[in-house]
Amino acid sequence: MKLIDTVKMATTTLMANKMRSSLTMLGIVIGNASVIGMIGIGQGAQQLASEQFESLGANVLFVIPGSRQSRRTTFETPNTLVLSDAEAIASQVPSVENVSPQINGRFLVTAGSRNNNVLVTGVTPDFLPVRSFVVETGRFFDDTEVQRSVRVAVIGPEIASQFFPNQNAIGETIKVRNVNFEVIGIMEEKGSFLGTNQDETVYIPLTTMANQLVGRTSQFGTQVSVINVSARDADSIEAARFQIENLLRLRHKIVGEDDFVVETQKDVLSIVGTVTGGLTIMLGAISAISLLVGGIGVMNIMLVSVTERTQEIGLRKAIGATEENILLQFLIEAVIISAAGGVVGTAIGVGGLTLVALLSPLPATASPVAIALAVGVSGGIGLFFGVVPARQAAKLDPIVALRSA
């Protein structure tokens, strides 16, 4: 028999039992949709993390208080970095362009009858170029206002919409811990980063934050939560890290483990990429189990089909069909079921990812390689699990088959 005739015969046989063929395909459909969906979501999470880290700013380094060990064993932020450390980095590290120390705290913010517990961040004017933030309306505070500890604030767009929904927030007053601040600017929308909504933040001068809200929290000076640093260019990042580490070791008189950590944008992205990559592999592996179950279902149904079609097999062999003809027909039937299930499952998986992308910020998409691989694996599963029933059918003795029928 020609291959085309065998394919036609296999297709006709499957179409004659539509319900059974559809139920057999169901396991493959679910498995394929799950694999494509989970891998697409995992890759979308990696892409979202990359985009968020790119929005942190170009050539950024973060000097974080506390040793790696202490940060793993406690939830409290160690008070090992102070404002004078940031000033020293700005004046003594040649590969650094801008330095912006930062003090974070959550306080009750009120405006009229409205209130909310939000993140309040004390920064310097260099915060804008270091972290690539932009003021959309109004202005940011300047160095003079920082030196004089002026009570002015620049608010995120969500703060503006929450507290001043029907009016211009510029010139209005908000209270932070019952201290009045004049709103002088509104930030451009930035989005969330690692669970923190950057658009729901109030920015005030660092000195105002230190002197009037949190106080002197370290015996060595004003404690800072993090020091944001921008290197002169991408080639200077590692040099900046090396120079900052050496400077702080000298300033802190460190002999053993450092009481600070210098992380680059790439370091943090690498950690997040490892986590999201591991999750993607895990989700894909779990979903692949359903493909295995679907393959076993194909084998079971094909074995039943062999039993039901014993007389047909015996008759075909009696009039000259070879073992290869019988083997090929049953293999083709198994591959058609699996490949068709793969196509339908792929369509469902891609459709699900499209809905996720439309209804959430996750850029979940299925790559052509993943789609081709999924359909190919589905066909391969049919071929693999179809071998046993196909071989059983091909080995039937025509006399015994006709007699048993």
mmCIF file of C-alpha atoms in Angstrom, residues 127-268:
data_model
loop_
_atom_site.group_PDB
_atom_site.id
_atom_site.type_symbol
_atom_site.label_atom_id
_atom_site.label_comp_id
_atom_site.label_asym_id
_atom_site.label_seq_id
_atom_site.Cartn_x
_atom_site.Cartn_y
_atom_site.Cartn_z
ATOM 1 C CA PHE A 127 17.548 60.768 42.686
ATOM 2 C CA LEU A 128 15.962 61.755 39.359
ATOM 3 C CA PRO A 129 18.974 61.158 37.068
ATOM 4 C CA VAL A 130 20.194 58.111 39.007
ATOM 5 C CA ARG A 131 16.880 56.252 38.949
ATOM 6 C CA SER A 132 15.544 57.703 35.668
ATOM 7 C CA PHE A 133 12.474 59.267 37.279
ATOM 8 C CA VAL A 134 10.693 62.167 35.596
ATOM 9 C CA VAL A 135 8.476 64.879 37.078
ATOM 10 C CA GLU A 136 5.336 65.136 34.942
ATOM 11 C CA THR A 137 3.759 68.220 36.562
ATOM 12 C CA GLY A 138 5.398 70.915 38.678
ATOM 13 C CA ARG A 139 9.005 70.504 39.781
ATOM 14 C CA PHE A 140 11.335 68.539 42.038
ATOM 15 C CA PHE A 141 12.957 70.076 45.109
ATOM 16 C CA ASP A 142 16.481 71.495 44.709
ATOM 17 C CA ASP A 143 19.705 71.358 46.748
ATOM 18 C CA THR A 144 18.846 74.560 48.639
ATOM 19 C CA GLU A 145 15.553 73.088 49.835
ATOM 20 C CA VAL A 146 17.374 69.932 50.915
ATOM 21 C CA GLN A 147 19.967 71.953 52.874
ATOM 22 C CA ARG A 148 17.228 73.967 54.595
ATOM 23 C CA SER A 149 15.040 70.899 55.332
ATOM 24 C CA VAL A 150 12.063 72.542 53.622
ATOM 25 C CA ARG A 151 8.676 70.834 53.992
ATOM 26 C CA VAL A 152 7.887 70.201 50.325
ATOM 27 C CA ALA A 153 6.761 67.004 48.641
ATOM 28 C CA VAL A 154 6.605 65.459 45.183
ATOM 29 C CA ILE A 155 3.916 62.791 44.971
ATOM 30 C CA GLY A 156 3.275 59.803 42.739
ATOM 31 C CA PRO A 157 0.386 59.948 40.245
ATOM 32 C CA GLU A 158 -1.727 57.485 42.254
ATOM 33 C CA ILE A 159 -1.312 59.605 45.396
ATOM 34 C CA ALA A 160 -2.483 62.606 43.394
ATOM 35 C CA SER A 161 -5.567 60.757 42.106
ATOM 36 C CA GLN A 162 -6.395 59.364 45.566
ATOM 37 C CA PHE A 163 -6.066 62.576 47.556
ATOM 38 C CA PHE A 164 -6.939 65.195 44.926
ATOM 39 C CA PRO A 165 -9.273 63.439 42.447
ATOM 40 C CA ASN A 166 -10.990 66.524 41.068
ATOM 41 C CA GLN A 167 -8.358 69.222 41.446
ATOM 42 C CA ASN A 168 -4.770 70.126 40.700
ATOM 43 C CA ALA A 169 -2.579 68.803 43.507
ATOM 44 C CA ILE A 170 0.184 71.403 42.952
ATOM 45 C CA GLY A 171 0.155 73.908 45.810
ATOM 46 C CA GLU A 172 -2.065 71.748 48.030
ATOM 47 C CA THR A 173 -1.026 70.510 51.463
ATOM 48 C CA ILE A 174 -0.623 66.963 52.701
ATOM 49 C CA LYS A 175 0.216 65.813 56.210
ATOM 50 C CA VAL A 176 2.867 63.196 56.839
ATOM 51 C CA ARG A 177 2.851 62.090 60.471
ATOM 52 C CA ASN A 178 0.927 65.319 61.216
ATOM 53 C CA VAL A 179 3.656 67.442 59.601
ATOM 54 C CA ASN A 180 2.420 69.721 56.791
ATOM 55 C CA PHE A 181 4.065 69.452 53.360
ATOM 56 C CA GLU A 182 3.354 71.556 50.296
ATOM 57 C CA VAL A 183 2.952 69.544 47.082
ATOM 58 C CA ILE A 184 5.252 71.025 44.437
ATOM 59 C CA GLY A 185 5.282 68.251 41.837
ATOM 60 C CA ILE A 186 3.721 65.027 40.540
ATOM 61 C CA MET A 187 5.865 62.197 39.219
ATOM 62 C CA GLU A 188 5.404 60.541 35.851
ATOM 63 C CA GLU A 189 3.850 57.090 36.027
ATOM 64 C CA LYS A 190 6.490 54.448 36.782
ATOM 65 C CA GLY A 191 4.606 51.285 37.741
ATOM 66 C CA SER A 192 5.321 48.627 40.353
ATOM 67 C CA PHE A 193 8.702 47.135 41.138
ATOM 68 C CA LEU A 194 9.103 43.887 43.111
ATOM 69 C CA GLY A 195 5.743 44.369 44.802
ATOM 70 C CA THR A 196 6.261 48.073 45.568
ATOM 71 C CA ASN A 197 3.963 50.540 43.819
ATOM 72 C CA GLN A 198 6.311 53.369 42.837
ATOM 73 C CA ASP A 199 3.347 55.526 41.811
ATOM 74 C CA GLU A 200 1.989 55.448 45.357
ATOM 75 C CA THR A 201 5.006 57.113 46.946
ATOM 76 C CA VAL A 202 5.653 60.521 48.498
ATOM 77 C CA TYR A 203 9.131 62.013 47.902
ATOM 78 C CA ILE A 204 10.454 64.617 50.326
ATOM 79 C CA PRO A 205 13.928 66.157 50.959
ATOM 80 C CA LEU A 206 16.222 63.667 52.673
ATOM 81 C CA THR A 207 17.159 66.103 55.445
ATOM 82 C CA THR A 208 13.508 66.839 56.168
ATOM 83 C CA MET A 209 12.863 63.111 56.414
ATOM 84 C CA ALA A 210 15.830 62.607 58.739
ATOM 85 C CA ASN A 211 15.305 65.652 60.995
ATOM 86 C CA GLN A 212 11.529 65.874 61.224
ATOM 87 C CA LEU A 213 10.142 62.377 60.654
ATOM 88 C CA VAL A 214 12.573 59.587 61.575
ATOM 89 C CA GLY A 215 15.267 61.353 63.619
ATOM 90 C CA ARG A 216 18.909 60.397 64.108
ATOM 91 C CA THR A 217 18.838 56.588 64.162
ATOM 92 C CA SER A 218 22.570 55.812 64.153
ATOM 93 C CA GLN A 219 25.338 56.916 66.497
ATOM 94 C CA PHE A 220 27.533 57.633 63.477
ATOM 95 C CA GLY A 221 25.112 59.984 61.720
ATOM 96 C CA THR A 222 21.920 59.934 59.712
ATOM 97 C CA GLN A 223 21.065 56.355 58.843
ATOM 98 C CA VAL A 224 20.095 55.725 55.213
ATOM 99 C CA SER A 225 18.110 52.800 53.794
ATOM 100 C CA VAL A 226 20.082 52.539 50.547
ATOM 101 C CA ILE A 227 22.582 54.548 48.522
ATOM 102 C CA ASN A 228 21.723 54.742 44.818
ATOM 103 C CA VAL A 229 24.779 55.241 42.631
ATOM 104 C CA SER A 230 25.110 55.701 38.872
ATOM 105 C CA ALA A 231 28.407 54.857 37.180
ATOM 106 C CA ARG A 232 29.783 57.109 34.432
ATOM 107 C CA ASP A 233 29.074 54.454 31.793
ATOM 108 C CA ALA A 234 28.477 50.722 31.425
ATOM 109 C CA ASP A 235 32.226 50.004 31.320
ATOM 110 C CA SER A 236 32.708 51.756 34.679
ATOM 111 C CA ILE A 237 30.222 49.676 36.676
ATOM 112 C CA GLU A 238 32.669 47.056 37.944
ATOM 113 C CA ALA A 239 35.322 49.721 38.648
ATOM 114 C CA ALA A 240 32.736 51.716 40.621
ATOM 115 C CA ARG A 241 31.790 48.640 42.630
ATOM 116 C CA PHE A 242 35.433 47.884 43.445
ATOM 117 C CA GLN A 243 36.179 51.480 44.480
ATOM 118 C CA ILE A 244 33.014 51.798 46.601
ATOM 119 C CA GLU A 245 33.738 48.542 48.427
ATOM 120 C CA ASN A 246 37.321 49.580 49.196
ATOM 121 C CA LEU A 247 36.249 53.049 50.371
ATOM 122 C CA LEU A 248 33.536 51.736 52.703
ATOM 123 C CA ARG A 249 35.844 49.054 54.128
ATOM 124 C CA LEU A 250 38.313 51.784 55.055
ATOM 125 C CA ARG A 251 35.606 54.059 56.479
ATOM 126 C CA HIS A 252 34.007 51.256 58.525
ATOM 127 C CA LYS A 253 37.373 49.780 59.563
ATOM 128 C CA ILE A 254 36.288 46.335 58.386
ATOM 129 C CA VAL A 255 38.579 43.366 58.967
ATOM 130 C CA GLY A 256 36.200 40.436 58.462
ATOM 131 C CA GLU A 257 32.876 40.317 56.615
ATOM 132 C CA ASP A 258 31.584 43.521 55.009
ATOM 133 C CA ASP A 259 28.683 45.226 56.788
ATOM 134 C CA PHE A 260 27.256 46.353 53.452
ATOM 135 C CA VAL A 261 26.501 44.882 50.017
ATOM 136 C CA VAL A 262 27.056 46.522 46.624
ATOM 137 C CA GLU A 263 24.665 45.138 44.022
ATOM 138 C CA THR A 264 24.497 46.062 40.365
ATOM 139 C CA GLN A 265 21.413 46.024 38.200
ATOM 140 C CA LYS A 266 22.700 42.870 36.490
ATOM 141 C CA ASP A 267 23.270 41.106 39.828
ATOM 142 C CA VAL A 268 19.701 41.593 40.965
#
